[in-house]
PDB file of C-alpha atoms in Angstrom:
ATOM      1  CA  MET A   1       7.571  42.671  -4.069  1.00 77.00           C
ATOM      2  CA  LEU A   2       9.513  45.233  -6.050  1.00 93.00           C
ATOM      3  CA  LEU A   3      13.135  45.834  -5.077  1.00 95.00           C
ATOM      4  CA  SER A   4      12.312  49.484  -4.351  1.00 96.00           C
ATOM      5  CA  GLU A   5       9.607  48.421  -1.885  1.00 96.00           C
ATOM      6  CA  LEU A   6      11.978  45.916  -0.258  1.00 96.00           C
ATOM      7  CA  LEU A   7      14.655  48.588   0.221  1.00 97.00           C
ATOM      8  CA  SER A   8      12.094  51.024   1.565  1.00 96.00           C
ATOM      9  CA  ARG A   9      10.921  48.469   4.125  1.00 97.00           C
ATOM     10  CA  LEU A  10      14.514  47.615   5.053  1.00 97.00           C
ATOM     11  CA  THR A  11      15.008  51.288   5.984  1.00 97.00           C
ATOM     12  CA  CYS A  12      11.591  51.895   7.623  1.00 95.00           C
ATOM     13  CA  GLY A  13      10.754  54.195   4.719  1.00 95.00           C
ATOM     14  CA  ASP A  14      13.847  56.411   5.049  1.00 95.00           C
ATOM     15  CA  LEU A  15      15.405  55.457   1.701  1.00 94.00           C
ATOM     16  CA  GLU A  16      13.476  57.271  -1.015  1.00 94.00           C
ATOM     17  CA  GLY A  17      13.681  59.353  -4.168  1.00 95.00           C
ATOM     18  CA  GLU A  18      16.908  59.512  -6.146  1.00 97.00           C
ATOM     19  CA  GLU A  19      18.877  57.702  -3.446  1.00 96.00           C
ATOM     20  CA  LEU A  20      16.411  54.794  -3.605  1.00 96.00           C
ATOM     21  CA  ASP A  21      16.558  54.739  -7.415  1.00 96.00           C
ATOM     22  CA  GLU A  22      20.368  54.630  -7.346  1.00 97.00           C
ATOM     23  CA  ALA A  23      20.351  51.765  -4.825  1.00 97.00           C
ATOM     24  CA  VAL A  24      17.865  49.792  -6.937  1.00 97.00           C
ATOM     25  CA  THR A  25      20.031  50.272 -10.039  1.00 97.00           C
ATOM     26  CA  ALA A  26      23.226  49.251  -8.215  1.00 96.00           C
ATOM     27  CA  ILE A  27      21.642  46.104  -6.759  1.00 96.00           C
ATOM     28  CA  THR A  28      19.971  45.181 -10.047  1.00 95.00           C
ATOM     29  CA  ASN A  29      23.316  45.475 -11.861  1.00 95.00           C
ATOM     30  CA  ALA A  30      25.329  43.697  -9.152  1.00 95.00           C
ATOM     31  CA  PRO A  31      25.470  40.250 -10.823  1.00 93.00           C
ATOM     32  CA  SER A  32      27.061  41.708 -13.967  1.00 93.00           C
ATOM     33  CA  ASN A  33      29.482  43.843 -11.957  1.00 86.00           C
ATOM     34  CA  PRO A  34      30.038  42.218  -8.531  1.00 86.00           C
ATOM     35  CA  ARG A  35      31.628  44.293  -5.786  1.00 80.00           C
ATOM     36  CA  GLU A  36      34.117  41.519  -4.819  1.00 84.00           C
ATOM     37  CA  GLU A  37      36.097  38.942  -6.808  1.00 85.00           C
ATOM     38  CA  TRP A  38      34.980  36.040  -4.615  1.00 84.00           C
ATOM     39  CA  VAL A  39      31.304  36.506  -5.530  1.00 86.00           C
ATOM     40  CA  ASP A  40      30.247  33.433  -7.485  1.00 88.00           C
ATOM     41  CA  SER A  41      26.467  33.740  -7.760  1.00 91.00           C
ATOM     42  CA  ASP A  42      23.800  36.310  -8.505  1.00 93.00           C
ATOM     43  CA  ALA A  43      22.418  35.860  -4.979  1.00 91.00           C
ATOM     44  CA  GLN A  44      25.814  36.686  -3.420  1.00 91.00           C
ATOM     45  CA  ALA A  45      26.174  39.709  -5.670  1.00 93.00           C
ATOM     46  CA  TYR A  46      22.705  40.946  -4.691  1.00 94.00           C
ATOM     47  CA  ALA A  47      23.336  40.372  -0.976  1.00 92.00           C
ATOM     48  CA  LEU A  48      26.719  42.075  -0.961  1.00 92.00           C
ATOM     49  CA  GLU A  49      25.451  45.083  -2.901  1.00 94.00           C
ATOM     50  CA  MET A  50      22.383  45.301  -0.666  1.00 94.00           C
ATOM     51  CA  ILE A  51      24.655  45.364   2.408  1.00 93.00           C
ATOM     52  CA  TYR A  52      26.770  48.061   0.777  1.00 93.00           C
ATOM     53  CA  GLN A  53      23.794  50.199  -0.248  1.00 96.00           C
ATOM     54  CA  LEU A  54      22.181  49.911   3.204  1.00 95.00           C
ATOM     55  CA  GLY A  55      25.382  50.457   5.173  1.00 93.00           C
ATOM     56  CA  GLY A  56      24.182  53.726   6.684  1.00 94.00           C
ATOM     57  CA  TYR A  57      21.117  51.989   8.119  1.00 95.00           C
ATOM     58  CA  MET A  58      22.962  48.966   9.414  1.00 94.00           C
ATOM     59  CA  ALA A  59      24.807  47.853  12.506  1.00 94.00           C
ATOM     60  CA  SER A  60      27.787  45.604  11.701  1.00 92.00           C
ATOM     61  CA  SER A  61      30.165  43.812  14.015  1.00 92.00           C
ATOM     62  CA  ASP A  62      31.516  40.402  14.913  1.00 89.00           C
ATOM     63  CA  LYS A  63      31.157  41.236  18.627  1.00 91.00           C
ATOM     64  CA  ILE A  64      27.695  41.313  20.137  1.00 90.00           C
ATOM     65  CA  ASP A  65      28.390  44.171  22.573  1.00 92.00           C
ATOM     66  CA  GLU A  66      29.795  46.327  19.754  1.00 94.00           C
ATOM     67  CA  LEU A  67      26.764  45.521  17.627  1.00 94.00           C
ATOM     68  CA  HIS A  68      24.585  46.582  20.558  1.00 95.00           C
ATOM     69  CA  GLU A  69      26.410  49.920  20.832  1.00 96.00           C
ATOM     70  CA  GLN A  70      25.618  50.610  17.182  1.00 96.00           C
ATOM     71  CA  LEU A  71      21.978  49.651  17.704  1.00 95.00           C
ATOM     72  CA  GLN A  72      21.896  51.889  20.773  1.00 95.00           C
ATOM     73  CA  GLU A  73      23.026  54.845  18.653  1.00 95.00           C
ATOM     74  CA  MET A  74      19.934  54.421  16.466  1.00 94.00           C
ATOM     75  CA  PHE A  75      17.644  55.473  19.328  1.00 93.00           C
ATOM     76  CA  ASP A  76      17.397  58.558  21.527  1.00 90.00           C
ATOM     77  CA  GLU A  77      17.261  56.400  24.639  1.00 92.00           C
ATOM     78  CA  PHE A  78      18.193  52.747  24.702  1.00 95.00           C
ATOM     79  CA  PRO A  79      19.540  50.605  27.554  1.00 95.00           C
ATOM     80  CA  ASP A  80      23.214  49.681  27.751  1.00 95.00           C
ATOM     81  CA  PHE A  81      24.348  46.184  26.851  1.00 94.00           C
ATOM     82  CA  PRO A  82      23.032  43.783  29.515  1.00 93.00           C
ATOM     83  CA  TYR A  83      26.265  41.962  30.351  1.00 90.00           C
ATOM     84  CA  GLU A  84      24.643  40.358  33.415  1.00 89.00           C
ATOM     85  CA  LEU A  85      22.264  38.393  31.157  1.00 83.00           C
ATOM     86  CA  LEU A  86      25.139  36.465  29.630  1.00 81.00           C
ATOM     87  CA  LYS A  87      27.157  35.742  32.777  1.00 81.00           C
ATOM     88  CA  GLY A  88      27.045  32.102  33.778  1.00 71.00           C
ATOM     89  CA  HIS A  89      24.534  31.159  31.085  1.00 64.00           C
ATOM     90  CA  GLU A  90      24.949  28.069  28.996  1.00 66.00           C
ATOM     91  CA  ARG A  91      22.424  29.458  26.529  1.00 61.00           C
ATOM     92  CA  GLY A  92      25.038  31.484  24.646  1.00 79.00           C
ATOM     93  CA  VAL A  93      23.723  34.781  23.334  1.00 85.00           C
ATOM     94  CA  LEU A  94      20.062  33.725  23.237  1.00 88.00           C
ATOM     95  CA  PRO A  95      19.182  35.614  26.458  1.00 91.00           C
ATOM     96  CA  TYR A  96      20.498  38.812  24.877  1.00 92.00           C
ATOM     97  CA  TYR A  97      18.421  38.411  21.722  1.00 93.00           C
ATOM     98  CA  GLU A  98      15.312  37.621  23.786  1.00 94.00           C
ATOM     99  CA  TRP A  99      15.922  40.745  25.875  1.00 95.00           C
ATOM    100  CA  LEU A 100      16.605  42.854  22.745  1.00 96.00           C
ATOM    101  CA  ASP A 101      13.435  41.579  21.098  1.00 96.00           C
ATOM    102  CA  GLY A 102      11.424  42.811  24.069  1.00 96.00           C
ATOM    103  CA  GLU A 103      13.132  46.204  23.985  1.00 96.00           C
ATOM    104  CA  LEU A 104      12.524  46.636  20.251  1.00 97.00           C
ATOM    105  CA  ALA A 105       8.893  45.526  20.501  1.00 96.00           C
ATOM    106  CA  GLN A 106       8.223  48.400  22.930  1.00 95.00           C
ATOM    107  CA  ARG A 107       9.305  51.036  20.415  1.00 94.00           C
ATOM    108  CA  ALA A 108       7.362  52.288  17.363  1.00 93.00           C
ATOM    109  CA  ARG A 109       4.219  50.653  18.717  1.00 92.00           C
ATOM    110  CA  ASP A 110       2.064  52.423  16.115  1.00 91.00           C
ATOM    111  CA  GLU A 111       4.038  50.460  13.524  1.00 89.00           C
ATOM    112  CA  GLY A 112       3.820  47.172  15.448  1.00 92.00           C
ATOM    113  CA  GLY A 113       7.204  47.576  17.122  1.00 96.00           C
ATOM    114  CA  TYR A 114      10.673  47.070  15.717  1.00 97.00           C
ATOM    115  CA  ASP A 115      12.450  43.849  14.843  1.00 97.00           C
ATOM    116  CA  LEU A 116      16.107  42.958  14.325  1.00 97.00           C
ATOM    117  CA  ILE A 117      16.978  41.183  11.089  1.00 96.00           C
ATOM    118  CA  GLN A 118      20.245  40.092   9.548  1.00 93.00           C
ATOM    119  CA  ILE A 119      21.355  39.948   5.921  1.00 91.00           C
ATOM    120  CA  ASP A 120      23.621  36.990   5.173  1.00 85.00           C
ATOM    121  CA  GLY A 121      26.237  37.166   2.488  1.00 68.00           C
ATOM    122  CA  ASN A 122      29.012  39.596   3.365  1.00 61.00           C
ATOM    123  CA  GLY A 123      31.673  36.885   3.255  1.00 61.00           C
ATOM    124  CA  SER A 124      32.888  37.510   6.806  1.00 69.00           C
ATOM    125  CA  ASP A 125      31.988  36.755  10.415  1.00 76.00           C
ATOM    126  CA  GLU A 126      30.395  40.194  10.772  1.00 81.00           C
ATOM    127  CA  MET A 127      26.724  40.358  11.516  1.00 87.00           C
ATOM    128  CA  ASP A 128      24.951  42.910   9.323  1.00 89.00           C
ATOM    129  CA  ALA A 129      21.791  43.856  11.195  1.00 94.00           C
ATOM    130  CA  LEU A 130      18.923  46.196  10.446  1.00 96.00           C
ATOM    131  CA  ILE A 131      16.092  47.473  12.584  1.00 97.00           C
ATOM    132  CA  VAL A 132      12.813  47.160  10.674  1.00 97.00           C
ATOM    133  CA  TYR A 133       9.149  47.453  11.497  1.00 97.00           C
ATOM    134  CA  ARG A 134       8.029  44.129  12.944  1.00 96.00           C
ATOM    135  CA  ARG A 135       4.932  44.133  10.723  1.00 96.00           C
ATOM    136  CA  ASP A 136       7.237  44.052   7.658  1.00 97.00           C
ATOM    137  CA  THR A 137       9.612  41.293   8.768  1.00 96.00           C
ATOM    138  CA  ASP A 138       7.929  38.352   7.019  1.00 95.00           C
ATOM    139  CA  ASP A 139       7.444  40.303   3.775  1.00 96.00           C
ATOM    140  CA  ILE A 140      11.089  41.412   3.850  1.00 97.00           C
ATOM    141  CA  ILE A 141      12.330  37.853   4.344  1.00 95.00           C
ATOM    142  CA  GLN A 142      10.118  36.559   1.530  1.00 96.00           C
ATOM    143  CA  GLY A 143      10.935  39.436  -0.832  1.00 95.00           C
ATOM    144  CA  ALA A 144      14.672  38.968  -0.346  1.00 95.00           C
ATOM    145  CA  ALA A 145      14.323  35.203  -0.825  1.00 95.00           C
ATOM    146  CA  LEU A 146      12.923  35.823  -4.316  1.00 94.00           C
ATOM    147  CA  MET A 147      16.354  37.271  -5.147  1.00 92.00           C
ATOM    148  CA  GLY A 148      18.148  34.398  -3.417  1.00 92.00           C
ATOM    149  CA  VAL A 149      19.177  36.694  -0.551  1.00 93.00           C
ATOM    150  CA  THR A 150      18.889  35.220   2.926  1.00 92.00           C
ATOM    151  CA  ILE A 151      17.508  37.531   5.586  1.00 94.00           C
ATOM    152  CA  GLY A 152      16.614  36.151   8.975  1.00 93.00           C
ATOM    153  CA  ARG A 153      15.901  37.015  12.568  1.00 92.00           C
ATOM    154  CA  PRO A 154      18.889  36.334  14.848  1.00 89.00           C
ATOM    155  CA  LEU A 155      16.427  35.516  17.648  1.00 87.00           C
ATOM    156  CA  THR A 156      14.872  32.725  15.574  1.00 88.00           C
ATOM    157  CA  TYR A 157      18.319  31.427  14.602  1.00 85.00           C
ATOM    158  CA  PHE A 158      19.638  31.313  18.175  1.00 82.00           C
ATOM    159  CA  ARG A 159      16.434  29.707  19.450  1.00 81.00           C
ATOM    160  CA  GLY A 160      17.027  26.969  16.883  1.00 84.00           C
ATOM    161  CA  VAL A 161      20.644  26.566  17.986  1.00 78.00           C
ATOM    162  CA  GLN A 162      19.527  26.312  21.619  1.00 78.00           C
ATOM    163  CA  ALA A 163      16.895  23.724  20.717  1.00 80.00           C
ATOM    164  CA  GLN A 164      19.595  21.606  19.046  1.00 81.00           C
ATOM    165  CA  VAL A 165      21.856  21.924  22.083  1.00 76.00           C
ATOM    166  CA  ASP A 166      18.996  20.966  24.407  1.00 76.00           C
ATOM    167  CA  ALA A 167      18.085  17.983  22.222  1.00 81.00           C
ATOM    168  CA  GLY A 168      21.713  16.840  22.195  1.00 76.00           C
ATOM    169  CA  GLN A 169      21.897  17.010  25.978  1.00 74.00           C
ATOM    170  CA  SER A 170      18.689  15.047  26.518  1.00 68.00           C
ATOM    171  CA  GLY A 171      19.494  12.394  23.902  1.00 59.00           C
TER     172      GLY A 171
END
C-alpha cells in the first residue's frame, strides 16, 4: 500500500491533494530529520511524524473520558461517556471499548461502520486514536506495519489484557 493511500484511509478520505502530498513528503523524510531528539529508529520517526501530520483527525489524551469527549466532537450526535459501565467493574476499561465499538459500528453503515484505532509511538502515555472505516482497519494495520509503525485496535488490546487477567485468576 502506498503511503498516500494509507494516509487517505486513516482520514476516511478527507486528506487529499496538496495537503496529502505534503504529509507524504514529511513522513517520508522523517527518518533523516526526526521531529524529536529521542527518536532512535526509522519506525519511531515515521510514527511520530504520522501522528503530527494527522493531528487534526485524531483524538489524544491519557484519560479515557477526555478521549471520549474528543471522539464525541467528531460526530453530530454521539452519547456521553458511559461512566456507569466502569463503576464496580474489575474488567478495567474493556466495557467502555466494547460499548464504543458498538456505537461506532452503527455509524457510516454504507462504509461498513467505523472503527477506533491507535497509533503507537508518540513517546508518552497519551493515546492517539483515529476513527476509520471498519472495512479499512486490517489494511491500515498491515500497511503501517510495512513501515514499522504499530497501529492497533484498543478493543483487541484490552480484550487480550482481560484474557491474561482471567487466566491468572483461574491458574
